Amino acid sequence: MGSISYFVGNVMPYITLVVFLVGFIYRVAVWWSRPSPISIAVFPGQRSVGQAIVRVLTDVIFFRSLLRFKGNYTLWLGSWIFHLSFLVLILSHLRYFIGSVAVPGWINAIQELGIIAGIVISVPLIYLILRRVVNEDIRFISTPADYFIVLLILAVAITGLFTKFIDHPNIVGVKYMIMNLMAFKPVLPEGINSAFILHFFLAQVLIMYLPFSKVMHLGGIFFSPTRTHIFGGEAHTKEIPEE
């Protein structure tokens, strides 16, 4: 286990960072360079830059598109809870990346909230899996990649809860390891147990996979023509008089 732990804790993080950055930049560059010779005139369209910004922000924050045209309110609620929980989990982990300076009070204040988020996030993930299995139409269009990303996130959440409640790692050692990784002086201190190594491994696999998965909508939404194109001038619809 020693050589595996060393690789996951001291070598793999640098590979993860490179793969994520290269993949993210590549996907954004492809979207940015993709020609769009005409505006996609969907109704209602955006008539100004301000409206385009508002349209994107409402989709990013409130998942507006899931509520349009007889939206699936259960899916909307599950998606909103999942993304909010995911954000809280990321913010609560920032304490491991802050060095000698004092950890901001708001990060300490959300630690318990982060534990709750780790439990809550499992609910929408299980719902998404069951939805694909039970709903025949969704099951028909689902691919192995659709199941993989959900199961991977769920595995990260479950192993994180396992290290919190059952097999506790040395938290000071974990922070020491991460701070040394950031300083390009990798070290594997005592108290880094197998449960944490598994959690850390799965989290890195998730980070590397993100730019190449459908979850990359976190960047793609800002390049969606129907949300960002501006349609000036007359209305997009024209009344055709009856003969």
PDB file of C-alpha atoms in Angstrom:
ATOM      1  CA  MET A   1       0.000   0.000   0.000  1.00  0.00           C
ATOM      2  CA  GLY A   2       2.979   2.302   0.555  1.00  0.00           C
ATOM      3  CA  SER A   3       3.876   2.769  -3.110  1.00  0.00           C
ATOM      4  CA  ILE A   4       0.215   3.213  -4.075  1.00  0.00           C
ATOM      5  CA  SER A   5      -0.296   5.793  -1.335  1.00  0.00           C
ATOM      6  CA  TYR A   6       2.829   7.636  -2.394  1.00  0.00           C
ATOM      7  CA  PHE A   7       1.682   7.774  -6.015  1.00  0.00           C
ATOM      8  CA  VAL A   8      -1.887   8.894  -5.175  1.00  0.00           C
ATOM      9  CA  GLY A   9      -0.742  11.427  -2.586  1.00  0.00           C
ATOM     10  CA  ASN A  10       2.465  12.805  -4.093  1.00  0.00           C
ATOM     11  CA  VAL A  11       2.540  12.162  -7.850  1.00  0.00           C
ATOM     12  CA  MET A  12      -1.026  11.870  -9.082  1.00  0.00           C
ATOM     13  CA  PRO A  13      -2.092  15.394  -7.944  1.00  0.00           C
ATOM     14  CA  TYR A  14       0.288  16.994 -10.450  1.00  0.00           C
ATOM     15  CA  ILE A  15      -0.992  14.717 -13.219  1.00  0.00           C
ATOM     16  CA  THR A  16      -4.553  15.614 -12.205  1.00  0.00           C
ATOM     17  CA  LEU A  17      -3.850  19.335 -12.357  1.00  0.00           C
ATOM     18  CA  VAL A  18      -2.254  19.141 -15.800  1.00  0.00           C
ATOM     19  CA  VAL A  19      -4.996  16.924 -17.261  1.00  0.00           C
ATOM     20  CA  PHE A  20      -7.744  19.169 -15.863  1.00  0.00           C
ATOM     21  CA  LEU A  21      -6.202  22.437 -17.047  1.00  0.00           C
ATOM     22  CA  VAL A  22      -5.320  21.108 -20.513  1.00  0.00           C
ATOM     23  CA  GLY A  23      -8.735  19.510 -20.921  1.00  0.00           C
ATOM     24  CA  PHE A  24     -10.610  22.587 -19.693  1.00  0.00           C
ATOM     25  CA  ILE A  25      -8.620  24.994 -21.874  1.00  0.00           C
ATOM     26  CA  TYR A  26      -8.993  22.719 -24.887  1.00  0.00           C
ATOM     27  CA  ARG A  27     -12.788  22.461 -24.533  1.00  0.00           C
ATOM     28  CA  VAL A  28     -13.166  26.215 -24.078  1.00  0.00           C
ATOM     29  CA  ALA A  29     -10.859  26.902 -27.045  1.00  0.00           C
ATOM     30  CA  VAL A  30     -12.948  24.610 -29.257  1.00  0.00           C
ATOM     31  CA  TRP A  31     -16.164  26.376 -28.256  1.00  0.00           C
ATOM     32  CA  TRP A  32     -14.559  29.796 -28.647  1.00  0.00           C
ATOM     33  CA  SER A  33     -13.217  29.052 -32.132  1.00  0.00           C
ATOM     34  CA  ARG A  34     -16.329  27.321 -33.446  1.00  0.00           C
ATOM     35  CA  PRO A  35     -17.804  29.524 -36.214  1.00  0.00           C
ATOM     36  CA  SER A  36     -21.295  30.900 -35.758  1.00  0.00           C
ATOM     37  CA  PRO A  37     -22.099  32.751 -38.985  1.00  0.00           C
ATOM     38  CA  ILE A  38     -25.735  33.406 -38.158  1.00  0.00           C
ATOM     39  CA  SER A  39     -27.713  34.090 -35.018  1.00  0.00           C
ATOM     40  CA  ILE A  40     -30.020  31.322 -33.914  1.00  0.00           C
ATOM     41  CA  ALA A  41     -33.308  33.180 -33.820  1.00  0.00           C
ATOM     42  CA  VAL A  42     -35.273  31.460 -31.091  1.00  0.00           C
ATOM     43  CA  PHE A  43     -38.197  33.137 -29.380  1.00  0.00           C
ATOM     44  CA  PRO A  44     -37.927  34.951 -27.087  1.00  0.00           C
ATOM     45  CA  GLY A  45     -34.401  36.132 -27.831  1.00  0.00           C
ATOM     46  CA  GLN A  46     -32.053  38.571 -26.131  1.00  0.00           C
ATOM     47  CA  ARG A  47     -32.137  42.151 -27.458  1.00  0.00           C
ATOM     48  CA  SER A  48     -29.078  43.443 -25.581  1.00  0.00           C
ATOM     49  CA  VAL A  49     -25.887  42.337 -23.858  1.00  0.00           C
ATOM     50  CA  GLY A  50     -27.584  42.933 -20.514  1.00  0.00           C
ATOM     51  CA  GLN A  51     -30.439  40.580 -21.380  1.00  0.00           C
ATOM     52  CA  ALA A  52     -27.963  37.937 -22.536  1.00  0.00           C
ATOM     53  CA  ILE A  53     -26.075  38.198 -19.234  1.00  0.00           C
ATOM     54  CA  VAL A  54     -29.299  37.948 -17.237  1.00  0.00           C
ATOM     55  CA  ARG A  55     -30.376  34.934 -19.307  1.00  0.00           C
ATOM     56  CA  VAL A  56     -27.122  33.082 -18.607  1.00  0.00           C
ATOM     57  CA  LEU A  57     -27.087  33.975 -14.899  1.00  0.00           C
ATOM     58  CA  THR A  58     -30.688  32.836 -14.364  1.00  0.00           C
ATOM     59  CA  ASP A  59     -29.813  29.501 -15.955  1.00  0.00           C
ATOM     60  CA  VAL A  60     -26.592  29.170 -13.932  1.00  0.00           C
ATOM     61  CA  ILE A  61     -28.116  30.107 -10.569  1.00  0.00           C
ATOM     62  CA  PHE A  62     -31.741  29.005 -10.839  1.00  0.00           C
ATOM     63  CA  PHE A  63     -31.635  26.352 -13.634  1.00  0.00           C
ATOM     64  CA  ARG A  64     -34.361  28.260 -15.456  1.00  0.00           C
ATOM     65  CA  SER A  65     -34.288  25.956 -18.474  1.00  0.00           C
ATOM     66  CA  LEU A  66     -35.492  23.004 -16.371  1.00  0.00           C
ATOM     67  CA  LEU A  67     -38.665  24.911 -15.459  1.00  0.00           C
ATOM     68  CA  ARG A  68     -39.679  25.917 -18.986  1.00  0.00           C
ATOM     69  CA  PHE A  69     -42.211  24.071 -21.118  1.00  0.00           C
ATOM     70  CA  LYS A  70     -43.844  21.927 -18.411  1.00  0.00           C
ATOM     71  CA  GLY A  71     -40.595  21.600 -16.506  1.00  0.00           C
ATOM     72  CA  ASN A  72     -39.767  18.635 -14.314  1.00  0.00           C
ATOM     73  CA  TYR A  73     -39.958  20.221 -10.864  1.00  0.00           C
ATOM     74  CA  THR A  74     -38.577  17.145  -9.103  1.00  0.00           C
ATOM     75  CA  LEU A  75     -35.544  17.140 -11.408  1.00  0.00           C
ATOM     76  CA  TRP A  76     -35.137  20.898 -10.907  1.00  0.00           C
ATOM     77  CA  LEU A  77     -35.201  20.575  -7.119  1.00  0.00           C
ATOM     78  CA  GLY A  78     -32.768  17.663  -7.142  1.00  0.00           C
ATOM     79  CA  SER A  79     -30.387  19.490  -9.492  1.00  0.00           C
ATOM     80  CA  TRP A  80     -30.487  22.671  -7.418  1.00  0.00           C
ATOM     81  CA  ILE A  81     -29.857  20.786  -4.154  1.00  0.00           C
ATOM     82  CA  PHE A  82     -27.018  18.820  -5.765  1.00  0.00           C
ATOM     83  CA  HIS A  83     -25.229  21.885  -7.135  1.00  0.00           C
ATOM     84  CA  LEU A  84     -25.672  23.857  -3.910  1.00  0.00           C
ATOM     85  CA  SER A  85     -24.349  20.939  -1.849  1.00  0.00           C
ATOM     86  CA  PHE A  86     -21.420  20.530  -4.249  1.00  0.00           C
ATOM     87  CA  LEU A  87     -20.544  24.218  -3.837  1.00  0.00           C
ATOM     88  CA  VAL A  88     -20.695  23.991  -0.039  1.00  0.00           C
ATOM     89  CA  LEU A  89     -18.427  20.927  -0.103  1.00  0.00           C
ATOM     90  CA  ILE A  90     -15.835  22.727  -2.228  1.00  0.00           C
ATOM     91  CA  LEU A  91     -15.876  25.787   0.031  1.00  0.00           C
ATOM     92  CA  SER A  92     -15.610  23.696   3.199  1.00  0.00           C
ATOM     93  CA  HIS A  93     -12.480  21.978   1.821  1.00  0.00           C
ATOM     94  CA  LEU A  94     -10.672  25.302   1.320  1.00  0.00           C
ATOM     95  CA  ARG A  95      -9.248  25.068   4.842  1.00  0.00           C
ATOM     96  CA  TYR A  96      -6.771  22.463   3.586  1.00  0.00           C
ATOM     97  CA  PHE A  97      -5.342  24.902   1.043  1.00  0.00           C
ATOM     98  CA  ILE A  98      -4.758  27.858   3.371  1.00  0.00           C
ATOM     99  CA  GLY A  99      -1.286  27.930   4.862  1.00  0.00           C
ATOM    100  CA  SER A 100       0.157  29.732   7.821  1.00  0.00           C
ATOM    101  CA  VAL A 101      -2.446  32.504   7.777  1.00  0.00           C
ATOM    102  CA  ALA A 102      -5.548  32.014   9.890  1.00  0.00           C
ATOM    103  CA  VAL A 103      -8.396  30.206   8.196  1.00  0.00           C
ATOM    104  CA  PRO A 104     -11.204  32.738   7.565  1.00  0.00           C
ATOM    105  CA  GLY A 105     -14.027  32.499  10.044  1.00  0.00           C
ATOM    106  CA  TRP A 106     -16.669  31.823   7.408  1.00  0.00           C
ATOM    107  CA  ILE A 107     -14.803  28.680   6.286  1.00  0.00           C
ATOM    108  CA  ASN A 108     -14.723  27.380   9.852  1.00  0.00           C
ATOM    109  CA  ALA A 109     -18.389  28.283  10.205  1.00  0.00           C
ATOM    110  CA  ILE A 110     -19.483  26.098   7.285  1.00  0.00           C
ATOM    111  CA  GLN A 111     -17.599  22.951   8.311  1.00  0.00           C
ATOM    112  CA  GLU A 112     -20.676  21.387   9.910  1.00  0.00           C
ATOM    113  CA  LEU A 113     -22.711  22.552   6.933  1.00  0.00           C
ATOM    114  CA  GLY A 114     -20.182  20.769   4.720  1.00  0.00           C
ATOM    115  CA  ILE A 115     -20.850  17.483   6.550  1.00  0.00           C
ATOM    116  CA  ILE A 116     -24.584  17.952   6.028  1.00  0.00           C
ATOM    117  CA  ALA A 117     -23.956  18.738   2.354  1.00  0.00           C
ATOM    118  CA  GLY A 118     -21.969  15.515   2.013  1.00  0.00           C
ATOM    119  CA  ILE A 119     -24.984  13.575   3.265  1.00  0.00           C
ATOM    120  CA  VAL A 120     -27.591  15.575   1.354  1.00  0.00           C
ATOM    121  CA  ILE A 121     -25.750  15.397  -1.981  1.00  0.00           C
ATOM    122  CA  SER A 122     -26.197  11.623  -2.023  1.00  0.00           C
ATOM    123  CA  VAL A 123     -29.993  11.957  -2.258  1.00  0.00           C
ATOM    124  CA  PRO A 124     -30.215  13.671  -5.686  1.00  0.00           C
ATOM    125  CA  LEU A 125     -27.435  11.416  -7.000  1.00  0.00           C
ATOM    126  CA  ILE A 126     -29.372   8.293  -6.052  1.00  0.00           C
ATOM    127  CA  TYR A 127     -32.498   9.871  -7.570  1.00  0.00           C
ATOM    128  CA  LEU A 128     -30.682  10.505 -10.842  1.00  0.00           C
ATOM    129  CA  ILE A 129     -29.522   6.893 -11.001  1.00  0.00           C
ATOM    130  CA  LEU A 130     -32.986   5.511 -10.226  1.00  0.00           C
ATOM    131  CA  ARG A 131     -34.529   7.925 -12.750  1.00  0.00           C
ATOM    132  CA  ARG A 132     -32.349   6.506 -15.495  1.00  0.00           C
ATOM    133  CA  VAL A 133     -33.041   2.928 -14.452  1.00  0.00           C
ATOM    134  CA  VAL A 134     -36.796   3.199 -13.904  1.00  0.00           C
ATOM    135  CA  ASN A 135     -37.804   5.608 -16.683  1.00  0.00           C
ATOM    136  CA  GLU A 136     -37.799   3.582 -19.899  1.00  0.00           C
ATOM    137  CA  ASP A 137     -37.377   6.610 -22.205  1.00  0.00           C
ATOM    138  CA  ILE A 138     -34.421   7.980 -20.240  1.00  0.00           C
ATOM    139  CA  ARG A 139     -32.879   4.517 -19.897  1.00  0.00           C
ATOM    140  CA  PHE A 140     -33.030   4.114 -23.688  1.00  0.00           C
ATOM    141  CA  ILE A 141     -30.968   7.272 -24.336  1.00  0.00           C
ATOM    142  CA  SER A 142     -28.580   6.779 -21.399  1.00  0.00           C
ATOM    143  CA  THR A 143     -24.980   5.805 -22.052  1.00  0.00           C
ATOM    144  CA  PRO A 144     -22.384   4.204 -19.735  1.00  0.00           C
ATOM    145  CA  ALA A 145     -20.822   7.660 -19.363  1.00  0.00           C
ATOM    146  CA  ASP A 146     -24.100   8.982 -17.898  1.00  0.00           C
ATOM    147  CA  TYR A 147     -24.004   6.366 -15.146  1.00  0.00           C
ATOM    148  CA  PHE A 148     -20.245   6.627 -14.620  1.00  0.00           C
ATOM    149  CA  ILE A 149     -20.150  10.325 -13.721  1.00  0.00           C
ATOM    150  CA  VAL A 150     -23.044  10.022 -11.241  1.00  0.00           C
ATOM    151  CA  LEU A 151     -21.600   6.900  -9.612  1.00  0.00           C
ATOM    152  CA  LEU A 152     -18.161   8.518  -9.431  1.00  0.00           C
ATOM    153  CA  ILE A 153     -19.478  11.614  -7.640  1.00  0.00           C
ATOM    154  CA  LEU A 154     -21.491   9.385  -5.318  1.00  0.00           C
ATOM    155  CA  ALA A 155     -18.369   7.322  -4.539  1.00  0.00           C
ATOM    156  CA  VAL A 156     -16.430  10.500  -3.696  1.00  0.00           C
ATOM    157  CA  ALA A 157     -19.210  11.617  -1.343  1.00  0.00           C
ATOM    158  CA  ILE A 158     -19.527   8.215   0.365  1.00  0.00           C
ATOM    159  CA  THR A 159     -15.770   7.756   0.893  1.00  0.00           C
ATOM    160  CA  GLY A 160     -15.591  11.314   2.237  1.00  0.00           C
ATOM    161  CA  LEU A 161     -18.296  10.543   4.787  1.00  0.00           C
ATOM    162  CA  PHE A 162     -16.513   7.277   5.628  1.00  0.00           C
ATOM    163  CA  THR A 163     -13.323   9.165   6.522  1.00  0.00           C
ATOM    164  CA  LYS A 164     -15.368  11.603   8.590  1.00  0.00           C
ATOM    165  CA  PHE A 165     -17.419   9.191  10.667  1.00  0.00           C
ATOM    166  CA  ILE A 166     -15.653   5.807  10.598  1.00  0.00           C
ATOM    167  CA  ASP A 167     -11.981   5.734   9.598  1.00  0.00           C
ATOM    168  CA  HIS A 168     -10.537   9.117  10.549  1.00  0.00           C
ATOM    169  CA  PRO A 169      -7.288  10.261   8.920  1.00  0.00           C
ATOM    170  CA  ASN A 170      -4.828  12.601  10.575  1.00  0.00           C
ATOM    171  CA  ILE A 171      -6.360  15.959   9.562  1.00  0.00           C
ATOM    172  CA  VAL A 172      -3.182  17.847  10.428  1.00  0.00           C
ATOM    173  CA  GLY A 173      -1.221  15.388   8.308  1.00  0.00           C
ATOM    174  CA  VAL A 174      -3.666  15.813   5.418  1.00  0.00           C
ATOM    175  CA  LYS A 175      -3.229  19.574   5.463  1.00  0.00           C
ATOM    176  CA  TYR A 176       0.536  19.215   5.777  1.00  0.00           C
ATOM    177  CA  MET A 177       0.559  16.917   2.739  1.00  0.00           C
ATOM    178  CA  ILE A 178      -1.538  19.326   0.626  1.00  0.00           C
ATOM    179  CA  MET A 179       0.499  22.377   1.632  1.00  0.00           C
ATOM    180  CA  ASN A 180       3.684  20.568   0.624  1.00  0.00           C
ATOM    181  CA  LEU A 181       2.093  19.582  -2.695  1.00  0.00           C
ATOM    182  CA  MET A 182       1.363  23.252  -3.335  1.00  0.00           C
ATOM    183  CA  ALA A 183       4.976  24.067  -2.521  1.00  0.00           C
ATOM    184  CA  PHE A 184       6.183  21.311  -4.902  1.00  0.00           C
ATOM    185  CA  LYS A 185       7.725  19.455  -1.958  1.00  0.00           C
ATOM    186  CA  PRO A 186       5.572  16.304  -1.844  1.00  0.00           C
ATOM    187  CA  VAL A 187       5.620  14.283   1.327  1.00  0.00           C
ATOM    188  CA  LEU A 188       3.413  11.539   2.754  1.00  0.00           C
ATOM    189  CA  PRO A 189       3.137  12.117   6.534  1.00  0.00           C
ATOM    190  CA  GLU A 190       2.068   9.612   9.156  1.00  0.00           C
ATOM    191  CA  GLY A 191      -1.634   9.096   9.735  1.00  0.00           C
ATOM    192  CA  ILE A 192      -2.689   9.139   6.075  1.00  0.00           C
ATOM    193  CA  ASN A 193      -4.847   6.013   6.092  1.00  0.00           C
ATOM    194  CA  SER A 194      -6.192   3.880   3.255  1.00  0.00           C
ATOM    195  CA  ALA A 195      -9.695   5.375   3.468  1.00  0.00           C
ATOM    196  CA  PHE A 196      -8.360   8.865   2.793  1.00  0.00           C
ATOM    197  CA  ILE A 197      -6.133   7.632  -0.028  1.00  0.00           C
ATOM    198  CA  LEU A 198      -9.179   6.046  -1.701  1.00  0.00           C
ATOM    199  CA  HIS A 199     -11.208   9.243  -1.250  1.00  0.00           C
ATOM    200  CA  PHE A 200      -8.342  11.356  -2.568  1.00  0.00           C
ATOM    201  CA  PHE A 201      -7.881   9.029  -5.541  1.00  0.00           C
ATOM    202  CA  LEU A 202     -11.565   9.127  -6.525  1.00  0.00           C
ATOM    203  CA  ALA A 203     -11.659  12.912  -6.156  1.00  0.00           C
ATOM    204  CA  GLN A 204      -8.702  13.241  -8.509  1.00  0.00           C
ATOM    205  CA  VAL A 205     -10.275  10.882 -11.051  1.00  0.00           C
ATOM    206  CA  LEU A 206     -13.384  13.083 -10.937  1.00  0.00           C
ATOM    207  CA  ILE A 207     -11.364  16.265 -11.465  1.00  0.00           C
ATOM    208  CA  MET A 208      -9.515  14.765 -14.439  1.00  0.00           C
ATOM    209  CA  TYR A 209     -12.728  13.457 -15.974  1.00  0.00           C
ATOM    210  CA  LEU A 210     -14.728  16.699 -15.643  1.00  0.00           C
ATOM    211  CA  PRO A 211     -13.420  18.487 -18.793  1.00  0.00           C
ATOM    212  CA  PHE A 212     -14.236  15.455 -20.941  1.00  0.00           C
ATOM    213  CA  SER A 213     -17.702  14.755 -19.536  1.00  0.00           C
ATOM    214  CA  LYS A 214     -21.184  16.210 -19.838  1.00  0.00           C
ATOM    215  CA  VAL A 215     -20.560  17.926 -16.514  1.00  0.00           C
ATOM    216  CA  MET A 216     -18.442  20.375 -18.519  1.00  0.00           C
ATOM    217  CA  HIS A 217     -21.692  22.308 -18.966  1.00  0.00           C
ATOM    218  CA  LEU A 218     -20.241  24.417 -16.155  1.00  0.00           C
ATOM    219  CA  GLY A 219     -18.191  26.082 -18.897  1.00  0.00           C
ATOM    220  CA  GLY A 220     -20.269  25.283 -21.968  1.00  0.00           C
ATOM    221  CA  ILE A 221     -23.328  27.185 -20.805  1.00  0.00           C
ATOM    222  CA  PHE A 222     -21.474  30.453 -21.408  1.00  0.00           C
ATOM    223  CA  PHE A 223     -21.075  29.522 -25.083  1.00  0.00           C
ATOM    224  CA  SER A 224     -24.656  28.413 -25.720  1.00  0.00           C
ATOM    225  CA  PRO A 225     -25.934  30.353 -28.780  1.00  0.00           C
ATOM    226  CA  THR A 226     -29.565  30.354 -27.650  1.00  0.00           C
ATOM    227  CA  ARG A 227     -28.490  32.037 -24.399  1.00  0.00           C
ATOM    228  CA  THR A 228     -25.776  34.427 -25.584  1.00  0.00           C
ATOM    229  CA  HIS A 229     -26.792  35.537 -29.087  1.00  0.00           C
ATOM    230  CA  ILE A 230     -28.312  38.981 -29.283  1.00  0.00           C
ATOM    231  CA  PHE A 231     -31.189  39.555 -31.674  1.00  0.00           C
ATOM    232  CA  GLY A 232     -31.739  43.246 -32.359  1.00  0.00           C
ATOM    233  CA  GLY A 233     -34.249  44.973 -34.559  1.00  0.00           C
ATOM    234  CA  GLU A 234     -37.774  43.782 -35.129  1.00  0.00           C
ATOM    235  CA  ALA A 235     -39.581  41.020 -33.293  1.00  0.00           C
ATOM    236  CA  HIS A 236     -38.584  37.459 -34.067  1.00  0.00           C
ATOM    237  CA  THR A 237     -42.043  36.447 -35.126  1.00  0.00           C
ATOM    238  CA  LYS A 238     -44.055  37.771 -38.002  1.00  0.00           C
ATOM    239  CA  GLU A 239     -47.773  37.595 -38.321  1.00  0.00           C
ATOM    240  CA  ILE A 240     -48.828  36.092 -41.649  1.00  0.00           C
ATOM    241  CA  PRO A 241     -52.182  37.487 -42.793  1.00  0.00           C
ATOM    242  CA  GLU A 242     -54.831  34.979 -43.742  1.00  0.00           C
ATOM    243  CA  GLU A 243     -55.822  34.768 -47.380  1.00  0.00           C
TER     244      GLU A 243
END
